[in-house]
Amino acid sequence: MTTTIAIAGKGGTGKTTFTTMLIKYLQEERSGHILALDGDPSSNLNLCLGMPLEETVGHIREDMAQQVGSGSYNQGIPKTDYLEYRIQSALVEGERVDLIAMGRPEGPGCYCAANNILRAVIDRLGDDYGYVVIDNEAGMEHISRQTTRHIDILFIISDPTVRGLSAAENILRLTRELSGYGTRVSKTYLVINQWHGELPAAFLQRAQAAGLELIGTLPPDPQVAEFDLTGRPLIELGQDSPLYQAAKEIYRKAGL
Ligand SMILES: Nc1ncnc2c1ncn2[C@@H]1O[C@H](COP(=O)(O)OP(=O)(O)OP(=O)(O)O)[C@@H](O)[C@H]1O
Ligand SMILES: [Mg+2]
């Protein structure tokens, strides 16, 4: 059984940071292999994980479209086999975690046949892992475009602002609309990042009214800025980090 966890939220709210802490937690405290899926076109999860990245799914798709367009594609090789092989080679293999980056989404001249094959390959790939962790770009549409996997837990990350909450509410609404299109989400939690202590009652009421279930808050952590400044992979954050401590509490609460 694979547990699929997706992370969504407004831009810059801490999705990649939260994803990195989750992968760290699963590596340190749970057994099973992890597939990290970077859904951000500017792919930077690899830097947080300290893993190299050379190829993206977007690039493979463009390369294939170009080969087919120019007539240089070897028709003797079925496209499914070719794309499957390319995805396998693009997979960055770590000790307990493997990484695949989606790269740029399809452009206007979308090569849909390749997209459907790629989605199927990525969906199947996930079945070999104990956990699939998806770090998303802002919206939820991307999740359904990149994978049709059933999502067990969706974490929506927000900053402690009403605007952030409103974006979280939009994502929640979108997941409900998308459930008609194949992507199903079993459980959704709200996480407020960059906040220390209790949240004001009015803020909590607002979240509740929007149907958002708050699972916890993450404090600002000066160590994170230090790591960012020197480019040290965030996954190496110390056990004493207040951010990691608070994040671990959230993962346990979510039953992970
Ligand atoms: N709890 C925290 N304490 C200190 N810094 C933080 C914390 N959470 C996030 N940051 C910093 O805020 C910035 C944005 O975080 P991050 O890249 O995780 O956001 P994101 O939602 O993935 O952004 P994007 O939408 O661009 O993908 C980063 O520089 C990160 O190091
Ligand atoms: Mg990010």
mmCIF file of N, CA, C and O and ligand atoms in Angstrom, residues 7-20 38 40 42 44 48 135-138 157 193-195 218-225 227-228 234 243, ligand 1:
data_model
loop_
_atom_site.group_PDB
_atom_site.id
_atom_site.type_symbol
_atom_site.label_atom_id
_atom_site.label_comp_id
_atom_site.label_asym_id
_atom_site.label_seq_id
_atom_site.Cartn_x
_atom_site.Cartn_y
_atom_site.Cartn_z
ATOM 1 N N ILE A 7 1.186 18.470 -1.076
ATOM 2 C CA ILE A 7 1.346 19.738 -0.369
ATOM 3 C C ILE A 7 1.001 20.856 -1.346
ATOM 4 O O ILE A 7 1.557 20.917 -2.445
ATOM 5 N N ALA A 8 0.049 21.720 -0.958
ATOM 6 C CA ALA A 8 -0.364 22.819 -1.832
ATOM 7 C C ALA A 8 -0.445 24.112 -1.031
ATOM 8 O O ALA A 8 -0.336 24.096 0.197
ATOM 9 N N GLY A 9 -0.652 25.211 -1.691
ATOM 10 C CA GLY A 9 -0.766 26.500 -0.999
ATOM 11 C C GLY A 9 -0.331 27.628 -1.900
ATOM 12 O O GLY A 9 0.267 27.395 -2.953
ATOM 13 N N LYS A 10 -0.622 28.839 -1.465
ATOM 14 C CA LYS A 10 -0.234 30.058 -2.187
ATOM 15 C C LYS A 10 1.285 30.101 -2.357
ATOM 16 O O LYS A 10 2.000 29.456 -1.594
ATOM 17 N N GLY A 11 1.760 30.874 -3.315
ATOM 18 C CA GLY A 11 3.198 30.976 -3.572
ATOM 19 C C GLY A 11 3.975 31.471 -2.358
ATOM 20 O O GLY A 11 3.531 32.376 -1.649
ATOM 21 N N GLY A 12 5.101 30.851 -2.115
ATOM 22 C CA GLY A 12 6.019 31.306 -1.072
ATOM 23 C C GLY A 12 5.576 31.084 0.367
ATOM 24 O O GLY A 12 6.145 31.648 1.297
ATOM 25 N N THR A 13 4.562 30.229 0.571
ATOM 26 C CA THR A 13 4.063 30.044 1.941
ATOM 27 C C THR A 13 4.865 29.001 2.727
ATOM 28 O O THR A 13 4.698 28.882 3.943
ATOM 29 N N GLY A 14 5.698 28.229 2.036
ATOM 30 C CA GLY A 14 6.510 27.241 2.746
ATOM 31 C C GLY A 14 6.238 25.805 2.329
ATOM 32 O O GLY A 14 6.573 24.865 3.055
ATOM 33 N N LYS A 15 5.661 25.617 1.137
ATOM 34 C CA LYS A 15 5.332 24.261 0.665
ATOM 35 C C LYS A 15 6.577 23.371 0.565
ATOM 36 O O LYS A 15 6.589 22.247 1.048
ATOM 37 N N THR A 16 7.620 23.917 -0.080
ATOM 38 C CA THR A 16 8.822 23.101 -0.283
ATOM 39 C C THR A 16 9.527 22.823 1.044
ATOM 40 O O THR A 16 10.047 21.729 1.266
ATOM 41 N N THR A 17 9.488 23.802 1.940
ATOM 42 C CA THR A 17 10.076 23.630 3.268
ATOM 43 C C THR A 17 9.339 22.512 4.021
ATOM 44 O O THR A 17 9.955 21.601 4.578
ATOM 45 N N PHE A 18 8.011 22.558 3.985
ATOM 46 C CA PHE A 18 7.180 21.561 4.664
ATOM 47 C C PHE A 18 7.387 20.177 4.031
ATOM 48 O O PHE A 18 7.494 19.169 4.740
ATOM 49 N N THR A 19 7.490 20.135 2.705
ATOM 50 C CA THR A 19 7.715 18.870 1.991
ATOM 51 C C THR A 19 9.054 18.267 2.417
ATOM 52 O O THR A 19 9.154 17.054 2.650
ATOM 53 N N THR A 20 10.068 19.117 2.526
ATOM 54 C CA THR A 20 11.397 18.645 2.911
ATOM 55 C C THR A 20 11.381 18.078 4.333
ATOM 56 O O THR A 20 11.954 17.006 4.587
ATOM 57 N N ASP A 38 8.437 16.554 -7.573
ATOM 58 C CA ASP A 38 8.508 18.016 -7.552
ATOM 59 C C ASP A 38 7.620 18.567 -8.660
ATOM 60 O O ASP A 38 7.932 18.460 -9.829
ATOM 61 N N ASP A 40 6.806 21.712 -9.086
ATOM 62 C CA ASP A 40 7.059 23.131 -9.348
ATOM 63 C C ASP A 40 7.911 23.270 -10.618
ATOM 64 O O ASP A 40 8.975 22.655 -10.705
ATOM 65 N N SER A 42 9.853 25.475 -11.524
ATOM 66 C CA SER A 42 11.215 25.965 -11.271
ATOM 67 C C SER A 42 11.975 25.010 -10.343
ATOM 68 O O SER A 42 12.984 25.405 -9.737
ATOM 69 N N ASN A 44 12.935 23.149 -7.291
ATOM 70 C CA ASN A 44 14.015 23.401 -6.337
ATOM 71 C C ASN A 44 14.000 22.475 -5.129
ATOM 72 O O ASN A 44 14.799 22.606 -4.222
ATOM 73 N N CYS A 48 16.791 21.379 -1.689
ATOM 74 C CA CYS A 48 16.446 21.187 -0.275
ATOM 75 C C CYS A 48 16.807 19.777 0.182
ATOM 76 O O CYS A 48 17.113 19.547 1.344
ATOM 77 N N ASP A 135 5.199 17.842 -3.972
ATOM 78 C CA ASP A 135 5.344 19.275 -3.677
ATOM 79 C C ASP A 135 4.775 20.025 -4.876
ATOM 80 O O ASP A 135 5.287 19.917 -5.990
ATOM 81 N N ASN A 136 3.707 20.781 -4.636
ATOM 82 C CA ASN A 136 3.017 21.394 -5.759
ATOM 83 C C ASN A 136 3.333 22.838 -6.021
ATOM 84 O O ASN A 136 3.755 23.560 -5.138
ATOM 85 N N GLU A 137 2.989 23.210 -7.227
ATOM 86 C CA GLU A 137 2.920 24.610 -7.567
ATOM 87 C C GLU A 137 1.619 25.106 -6.934
ATOM 88 O O GLU A 137 0.778 24.288 -6.550
ATOM 89 N N ALA A 138 1.426 26.425 -6.903
ATOM 90 C CA ALA A 138 0.286 27.008 -6.190
ATOM 91 C C ALA A 138 -1.068 26.270 -6.328
ATOM 92 O O ALA A 138 -1.648 25.893 -5.328
ATOM 93 N N ILE A 157 -0.757 24.730 2.896
ATOM 94 C CA ILE A 157 0.095 25.604 3.697
ATOM 95 C C ILE A 157 -0.326 27.054 3.463
ATOM 96 O O ILE A 157 -0.528 27.466 2.315
ATOM 97 N N ASN A 193 2.054 28.547 8.548
ATOM 98 C CA ASN A 193 3.511 28.651 8.675
ATOM 99 C C ASN A 193 3.907 30.044 9.155
ATOM 100 O O ASN A 193 3.171 31.007 8.939
ATOM 101 N N GLN A 194 5.062 30.114 9.774
ATOM 102 C CA GLN A 194 5.639 31.372 10.260
ATOM 103 C C GLN A 194 4.777 31.994 11.354
ATOM 104 O O GLN A 194 4.514 33.186 11.354
ATOM 105 N N TRP A 195 4.306 31.171 12.264
ATOM 106 C CA TRP A 195 3.524 31.680 13.387
ATOM 107 C C TRP A 195 3.938 30.943 14.658
ATOM 108 O O TRP A 195 4.115 29.736 14.647
ATOM 109 N N LEU A 218 3.624 26.317 12.332
ATOM 110 C CA LEU A 218 5.074 26.154 12.262
ATOM 111 C C LEU A 218 5.720 27.494 12.599
ATOM 112 O O LEU A 218 5.361 28.514 12.001
ATOM 113 N N PRO A 219 6.672 27.508 13.528
ATOM 114 C CA PRO A 219 7.283 28.781 13.911
ATOM 115 C C PRO A 219 8.336 29.238 12.909
ATOM 116 O O PRO A 219 8.900 28.413 12.190
ATOM 117 N N PRO A 220 8.596 30.538 12.866
ATOM 118 C CA PRO A 220 9.735 30.994 12.063
ATOM 119 C C PRO A 220 11.009 30.432 12.687
ATOM 120 O O PRO A 220 11.127 30.377 13.906
ATOM 121 N N ASP A 221 11.910 29.958 11.849
ATOM 122 C CA ASP A 221 13.110 29.304 12.360
ATOM 123 C C ASP A 221 14.348 29.979 11.764
ATOM 124 O O ASP A 221 14.576 29.885 10.555
ATOM 125 N N PRO A 222 15.138 30.651 12.578
ATOM 126 C CA PRO A 222 16.305 31.374 12.054
ATOM 127 C C PRO A 222 17.319 30.454 11.367
ATOM 128 O O PRO A 222 18.038 30.884 10.464
ATOM 129 N N GLN A 223 17.331 29.168 11.760
ATOM 130 C CA GLN A 223 18.264 28.216 11.127
ATOM 131 C C GLN A 223 17.973 28.056 9.637
ATOM 132 O O GLN A 223 18.872 27.818 8.837
ATOM 133 N N VAL A 224 16.666 28.184 9.267
ATOM 134 C CA VAL A 224 16.267 28.000 7.869
ATOM 135 C C VAL A 224 16.911 29.087 7.006
ATOM 136 O O VAL A 224 17.466 28.803 5.945
ATOM 137 N N ALA A 225 16.872 30.328 7.489
ATOM 138 C CA ALA A 225 17.473 31.443 6.747
ATOM 139 C C ALA A 225 18.977 31.219 6.599
ATOM 140 O O ALA A 225 19.559 31.496 5.544
ATOM 141 N N PHE A 227 20.536 28.310 6.499
ATOM 142 C CA PHE A 227 20.727 27.255 5.499
ATOM 143 C C PHE A 227 20.536 27.836 4.096
ATOM 144 O O PHE A 227 21.275 27.520 3.178
ATOM 145 N N ASP A 228 19.486 28.675 3.954
ATOM 146 C CA ASP A 228 19.184 29.294 2.654
ATOM 147 C C ASP A 228 20.351 30.131 2.173
ATOM 148 O O ASP A 228 20.710 30.114 0.998
ATOM 149 N N LEU A 234 18.222 21.781 3.224
ATOM 150 C CA LEU A 234 17.366 21.947 4.401
ATOM 151 C C LEU A 234 17.101 20.626 5.128
ATOM 152 O O LEU A 234 16.790 20.615 6.318
ATOM 153 N N LEU A 243 11.334 24.382 13.915
ATOM 154 C CA LEU A 243 10.476 24.102 12.758
ATOM 155 C C LEU A 243 10.274 22.590 12.608
ATOM 156 O O LEU A 243 9.146 22.109 12.465
HETATM 157 N N1 LIG B 1 9.148 28.361 9.225
HETATM 158 C C1 LIG B 1 10.046 29.038 8.499
HETATM 159 N N2 LIG B 1 11.059 29.707 9.112
HETATM 160 C C2 LIG B 1 11.960 30.413 8.383
HETATM 161 N N3 LIG B 1 11.948 30.506 7.054
HETATM 162 C C3 LIG B 1 10.981 29.868 6.386
HETATM 163 C C4 LIG B 1 9.994 29.083 7.068
HETATM 164 N N4 LIG B 1 9.162 28.553 6.139
HETATM 165 C C5 LIG B 1 9.619 28.968 4.944
HETATM 166 N N5 LIG B 1 10.702 29.757 5.081
HETATM 167 C C6 LIG B 1 11.448 30.416 3.982
HETATM 168 O O1 LIG B 1 10.508 31.092 3.160
HETATM 169 C C7 LIG B 1 10.856 30.977 1.787
HETATM 170 C C8 LIG B 1 9.724 30.332 1.019
HETATM 171 O O2 LIG B 1 9.588 28.988 1.447
HETATM 172 P P1 LIG B 1 9.329 27.801 0.422
HETATM 173 O O3 LIG B 1 10.277 27.844 -0.711
HETATM 174 O O4 LIG B 1 9.249 26.563 1.235
HETATM 175 O O5 LIG B 1 7.879 28.212 -0.091
HETATM 176 P P2 LIG B 1 7.037 27.615 -1.308
HETATM 177 O O6 LIG B 1 5.613 27.708 -0.902
HETATM 178 O O7 LIG B 1 7.563 26.293 -1.675
HETATM 179 O O8 LIG B 1 7.366 28.673 -2.446
HETATM 180 P P3 LIG B 1 6.992 28.557 -4.015
HETATM 181 O O9 LIG B 1 5.532 28.900 -4.118
HETATM 182 O O10 LIG B 1 7.888 29.577 -4.639
HETATM 183 O O11 LIG B 1 7.297 27.144 -4.429
HETATM 184 C C9 LIG B 1 12.149 30.189 1.737
HETATM 185 O O12 LIG B 1 13.233 31.062 1.672
HETATM 186 C C10 LIG B 1 12.146 29.427 3.054
HETATM 187 O O13 LIG B 1 13.426 29.112 3.475
#
